[in-house]
Amino acid sequence: MNSIRFPLAALTFILAMTPAFAAERYRHLVFRETPFAPYAGIHQIDDETAASVAHYAFSYDNDGRVVRIAHQIGDAVIGDNGNWDGFIWFAPRVDVSYEPGREIHTYFNEAGDQIQAHGCVYRAVYQLDEDQARSSLRFFDQDGAPCESEWNIHRYDWRVSDDGHILEKRFNLALEQQPVRPYFKFHEVKLEYDRHGRLAFMRNLGLDGQPTNNDSGAGIDRITYDLDGNFIRWQVYDKEGRPIEGNRPGVHLGEHLYDQYGNKIGLRGFDRFGAEMPFVSSGVLLRLNAYDSSGNVALRRAILPDGEEGLQLAYRYSSDGRTLEEIRGQDAGGNLTAHPSLSGAAIARFAMDENGAPVRRLFNADGTTFEQAQ
């Protein structure tokens, strides 16, 4: 089989971002559409900043290989803090070990316990070719049995196309070919990476290896980055390269907005003619996020198609920023109100029970206990 590798310039970029023999800290991760690409960080910070700010700590062995990536504040591992980096990031900590011809990923929670992530995945095993490039990936559960992820995928297979790009297929346990995600109906895809090793185009080859439009009319996704490595927009085209509004968001162009730290502070969509339009999947015209000093999302807002402000979610963390303590549903004026994301409650408070397990308690806006409908 042909070797699977990034272009030399791309490898140079990735290695420059992750020097050997050191722990490196980054506020955010480079976007990955599939697990073929390695984890990489952007917006590097020093140890002093990392002591109080959410980041990803990359650790390396003596051969310069990544052996651990952890989401942290200081040296404490933290959970999801709403930073939108969670795409193909399924646990607070990922450990990586190496065997001849294999790269093995295992997943851990904030307490350091190995866990099943993304559904059943207790262990993810990459097969490497003779050049140590990834050729396949398989998922296994806690008992060591083959299993399927939340996206109904057990196995990824990769090979090099005749024009030097990466071809990817995904299969369930019944060996049936699967889409990228259940709601993203690209089956076999051609992955085209830019000179920095970042995904630039994903082309749908359907079930017969030919350029194919899915049920939304989409055949190509184009992804663009700014000079800092932030994923700033995607654009949707049919298989002939004509702009369309397609895939699950239902827009032609989706745009991420960032602050100076690489935090995603906004998301909006446009049609093929450049006019702003709501996302078909949510009906929201514009999403806005505000962050606290630790890099955690503090407030989520939604602007509706009529320009009115929708319901908000406000988040409160512990003084050190490491633990989510409360989520509040709010109206546009900041008044407590029932929120569908809180199962209809107005307040969710988080604490630990006597066994150290997290517990969520729900309350109405008047402070009384919220009773979920049976």
XYZ file of C-alpha atoms in Angstrom:
374
model
C 0.000 0.000 0.000
C 1.198 3.542 -0.685
C 2.458 5.446 2.333
C 0.043 7.909 3.886
C 1.678 11.178 4.851
C 1.195 14.903 4.921
C 3.233 17.067 2.522
C 6.722 17.865 3.820
C 5.766 21.498 4.523
C 2.773 20.314 6.516
C 4.884 17.962 8.612
C 7.381 20.757 9.224
C 4.543 22.999 10.442
C 3.178 20.340 12.801
C 6.596 19.499 14.217
C 7.330 23.182 14.731
C 4.139 23.425 16.766
C 5.069 20.417 18.941
C 8.801 20.346 19.728
C 10.272 17.192 21.229
C 11.450 16.756 24.830
C 9.031 19.320 26.259
C 5.517 19.963 27.449
C 3.808 22.619 25.331
C 0.620 24.482 26.191
C -1.943 25.875 23.745
C -5.239 27.653 24.311
C -6.930 25.765 21.469
C -6.694 22.845 19.044
C -6.429 22.887 15.271
C -9.722 21.846 13.693
C -9.959 18.171 12.696
C -12.852 16.857 10.611
C -11.738 13.236 10.988
C -9.239 11.395 13.226
C -6.745 10.946 10.383
C -4.945 14.194 11.229
C -2.874 14.359 14.430
C -3.850 16.596 17.312
C -2.099 19.968 17.120
C -2.336 23.116 19.210
C -2.665 26.795 18.348
C -2.305 29.984 20.396
C 0.656 28.805 22.432
C 0.999 30.201 25.967
C 3.669 30.096 28.648
C 3.477 28.296 31.977
C 2.655 31.461 33.901
C -0.406 32.178 31.742
C -1.416 28.503 31.754
C -1.609 28.535 35.570
C -4.967 30.340 35.404
C -6.219 29.821 31.843
C -7.837 26.812 30.166
C -5.470 25.174 27.689
C -4.279 21.893 26.197
C -1.022 20.519 27.566
C 0.942 18.348 25.103
C 3.519 15.985 26.601
C 6.186 14.092 24.646
C 8.475 11.107 25.017
C 12.217 11.128 24.351
C 11.552 10.459 20.665
C 9.435 13.600 20.379
C 6.156 11.675 20.077
C 2.991 12.907 21.763
C 2.186 10.719 24.765
C -0.507 12.798 26.476
C -2.843 15.696 25.714
C -4.866 17.095 28.598
C -7.369 19.932 28.904
C -6.174 21.848 31.953
C -6.046 24.967 34.078
C -2.645 24.960 35.704
C -1.886 21.266 36.150
C -5.476 20.312 37.023
C -7.401 18.467 34.314
C -10.768 20.066 33.535
C -13.881 19.043 31.618
C -15.701 20.671 28.737
C -15.778 24.426 29.301
C -17.862 25.348 26.257
C -14.937 26.532 24.141
C -16.126 24.763 20.938
C -12.848 22.802 20.710
C -14.740 19.580 21.439
C -14.960 18.385 17.845
C -13.211 15.005 17.798
C -12.079 15.692 21.354
C -13.983 13.218 23.451
C -12.394 13.236 26.921
C -10.532 15.601 29.255
C -7.321 13.643 28.768
C -5.985 11.430 25.973
C -2.951 9.187 26.512
C -1.032 7.850 23.522
C 1.188 4.762 23.540
C 3.151 3.144 20.748
C 3.836 -0.419 19.693
C 5.392 -1.713 16.462
C 2.931 -0.756 13.744
C 0.350 0.649 16.186
C -0.577 3.891 17.948
C -3.024 3.452 20.841
C -5.217 6.175 22.364
C -6.904 5.796 25.752
C -9.251 8.246 27.476
C -9.442 9.605 31.024
C -11.731 11.828 33.084
C -10.779 14.753 35.322
C -10.022 12.397 38.215
C -7.584 10.344 36.141
C -9.846 7.311 35.705
C -9.833 5.602 32.316
C -13.262 5.966 30.730
C -15.262 5.046 27.664
C -15.485 8.103 25.411
C -17.631 8.956 22.406
C -19.944 6.117 23.293
C -18.162 2.810 23.812
C -14.583 3.791 22.960
C -12.237 2.647 25.732
C -9.315 2.152 23.370
C -8.693 3.501 19.862
C -6.023 1.646 17.881
C -4.352 3.128 14.812
C -2.551 0.815 12.422
C 0.641 2.379 11.023
C 2.315 1.566 7.731
C 6.036 1.008 7.233
C 6.592 4.775 7.259
C 4.650 5.136 10.549
C 1.767 6.868 8.757
C -1.824 6.092 9.784
C -3.592 3.532 7.606
C -6.615 2.568 9.741
C -8.313 3.088 13.110
C -10.476 0.702 15.137
C -12.477 1.163 18.331
C -12.726 -1.257 21.284
C -14.801 -1.233 24.458
C -13.784 -1.784 28.078
C -13.818 -5.563 27.610
C -11.586 -5.369 24.552
C -14.417 -6.190 22.143
C -14.809 -4.286 18.855
C -17.431 -1.557 19.221
C -19.045 1.371 17.425
C -18.707 5.029 18.388
C -21.646 7.387 18.837
C -21.451 7.934 15.067
C -21.966 4.186 14.403
C -18.362 3.780 13.291
C -16.061 0.926 14.278
C -13.331 1.360 11.672
C -11.712 4.086 9.587
C -9.602 3.097 6.563
C -7.207 5.470 4.776
C -5.240 5.239 1.549
C -3.547 7.649 -0.842
C -5.402 8.663 -4.005
C -3.730 8.693 -7.413
C -3.368 12.481 -7.138
C -1.717 12.308 -3.722
C -4.621 13.075 -1.375
C -6.173 10.940 1.382
C -9.185 8.701 0.741
C -11.213 7.769 3.808
C -13.928 5.173 4.356
C -15.778 4.337 7.570
C -17.499 1.066 8.524
C -19.730 -0.231 11.301
C -19.368 -3.691 12.848
C -21.494 -5.178 10.048
C -18.935 -3.809 7.540
C -21.512 -1.378 6.167
C -20.038 1.886 4.947
C -20.955 4.844 7.181
C -21.172 8.623 6.600
C -18.783 11.072 8.254
C -21.435 11.546 10.952
C -25.049 10.362 11.049
C -26.196 13.865 10.058
C -23.331 14.534 7.598
C -24.019 12.276 4.640
C -20.631 12.187 2.964
C -19.545 8.536 2.645
C -16.125 7.882 1.107
C -14.304 11.204 1.099
C -11.201 12.704 -0.419
C -9.336 14.764 2.199
C -7.142 17.510 0.747
C -4.730 19.139 3.209
C -2.987 22.491 2.694
C 0.738 23.126 3.051
C 0.310 23.590 6.809
C -1.322 20.179 7.262
C -4.803 21.633 7.773
C -7.838 20.237 5.995
C -8.793 22.512 3.065
C -11.266 20.426 1.017
C -13.396 17.388 1.700
C -15.009 15.855 -1.388
C -17.826 13.313 -1.216
C -17.194 10.182 -3.302
C -20.379 8.477 -2.165
C -20.648 4.690 -2.120
C -19.149 4.024 -5.540
C -15.983 6.135 -5.438
C -17.351 8.859 -7.725
C -18.055 12.558 -7.012
C -21.512 12.514 -5.430
C -24.038 14.979 -4.048
C -25.729 14.001 -0.800
C -29.405 14.415 0.040
C -28.910 18.162 0.607
C -27.202 18.613 -2.766
C -23.738 18.993 -1.208
C -20.669 17.345 -2.695
C -17.752 19.498 -1.491
C -16.858 21.257 1.752
C -14.151 23.933 1.629
C -12.524 25.015 4.906
C -10.537 28.228 5.404
C -8.186 29.353 8.200
C -6.706 32.664 9.249
C -2.995 33.298 9.801
C -3.254 32.108 13.427
C -4.670 28.728 12.379
C -8.247 29.480 13.446
C -10.954 27.744 11.387
C -12.787 30.866 10.183
C -15.251 29.574 7.586
C -16.643 26.648 5.652
C -18.271 26.794 2.228
C -20.569 24.225 0.616
C -20.598 23.309 -3.090
C -22.167 20.620 -5.213
C -19.953 18.008 -6.893
C -19.427 20.318 -9.874
C -18.157 23.131 -7.648
C -21.295 25.278 -7.776
C -22.130 27.106 -4.516
C -25.223 25.826 -2.704
C -26.850 25.995 0.722
C -26.416 22.476 2.025
C -25.422 19.940 4.657
C -27.008 20.083 8.092
C -26.532 23.815 8.850
C -28.272 24.594 5.552
C -26.087 27.577 4.635
C -23.527 28.076 1.878
C -20.973 29.814 4.083
C -20.583 29.473 7.821
C -18.307 31.915 9.589
C -16.617 31.672 12.995
C -15.641 34.902 14.771
C -12.754 34.997 17.279
C -11.236 37.203 19.941
C -7.489 37.843 20.307
C -7.039 34.623 22.299
C -8.563 32.343 19.691
C -11.843 31.964 21.597
C -14.820 31.496 19.271
C -17.106 34.419 20.102
C -19.550 34.156 17.201
C -21.064 31.965 14.508
C -23.138 33.172 11.549
C -24.218 31.939 8.130
C -24.636 33.295 4.595
C -26.394 32.103 1.447
C -24.695 31.563 -1.917
C -25.258 35.226 -2.848
C -23.555 36.568 0.288
C -26.684 37.506 2.225
C -26.787 36.670 5.937
C -29.243 33.856 6.639
C -30.283 31.758 9.657
C -28.961 28.251 10.128
C -31.632 25.828 8.943
C -30.646 23.356 11.662
C -31.357 25.787 14.524
C -33.252 28.765 13.114
C -30.656 31.070 14.730
C -29.157 33.969 12.764
C -26.161 34.630 14.993
C -24.654 32.872 18.007
C -22.498 34.872 20.408
C -20.269 33.683 23.256
C -18.590 35.642 26.049
C -15.710 34.174 28.096
C -14.482 34.634 31.643
C -10.872 35.353 32.596
C -10.103 31.613 32.753
C -11.177 31.025 29.152
C -14.476 29.359 30.069
C -17.688 30.281 28.279
C -19.595 32.629 30.601
C -22.588 33.576 28.431
C -24.234 32.131 25.329
C -26.587 34.340 23.318
C -28.665 33.745 20.202
C -29.924 36.378 17.766
C -33.078 35.289 15.938
C -33.936 35.971 12.267
C -36.085 38.974 13.209
C -33.105 40.518 15.003
C -34.552 39.896 18.449
C -32.463 38.382 21.207
C -33.330 34.797 22.093
C -32.897 32.994 25.389
C -29.479 33.029 27.009
C -27.407 30.605 29.061
C -25.110 32.028 31.748
C -22.350 29.866 33.265
C -20.656 30.290 36.643
C -17.410 28.507 37.560
C -15.467 28.123 40.793
C -13.056 30.936 41.686
C -10.135 29.012 40.166
C -12.098 28.457 36.947
C -11.762 24.692 37.120
C -15.260 23.557 38.068
C -18.651 24.419 36.587
C -20.986 25.289 39.460
C -24.126 26.725 37.875
C -25.959 27.325 34.579
C -28.800 29.844 34.459
C -31.457 30.293 31.802
C -32.073 33.969 31.091
C -34.201 36.182 28.879
C -32.719 39.063 26.876
C -32.846 41.262 29.980
C -30.903 38.791 32.115
C -33.957 37.657 34.072
C -34.154 34.011 35.125
C -36.399 31.939 32.876
C -37.062 28.339 31.913
C -34.677 27.107 29.221
C -35.037 24.039 26.971
C -31.335 23.214 27.340
C -31.968 22.772 31.071
C -34.907 20.417 30.477
C -37.268 23.331 31.106
C -35.660 24.396 34.395
C -34.213 27.868 34.971
C -31.170 26.910 37.038
C -28.845 23.899 37.065
C -26.434 23.595 39.983
C -23.565 21.125 40.094
C -21.988 19.544 43.149
C -20.359 16.310 44.287
C -22.200 13.606 46.203
C -20.729 11.711 49.145
C -18.920 9.369 46.718
C -17.332 12.212 44.772
C -19.608 11.788 41.751
C -21.001 14.912 40.032
C -24.675 15.637 40.666
C -26.900 18.079 38.772
C -29.839 19.651 40.587
C -32.506 21.652 38.754
C -34.517 24.603 40.054
C -37.289 26.892 38.888
C -36.762 30.639 38.558
C -38.263 31.175 42.030
C -35.694 28.827 43.566
C -38.019 25.885 44.122
C -36.956 22.409 43.041
C -37.778 21.699 39.421
C -39.828 18.567 38.869
C -39.302 16.975 35.463
C -42.397 15.700 33.704
C -42.675 11.941 33.675
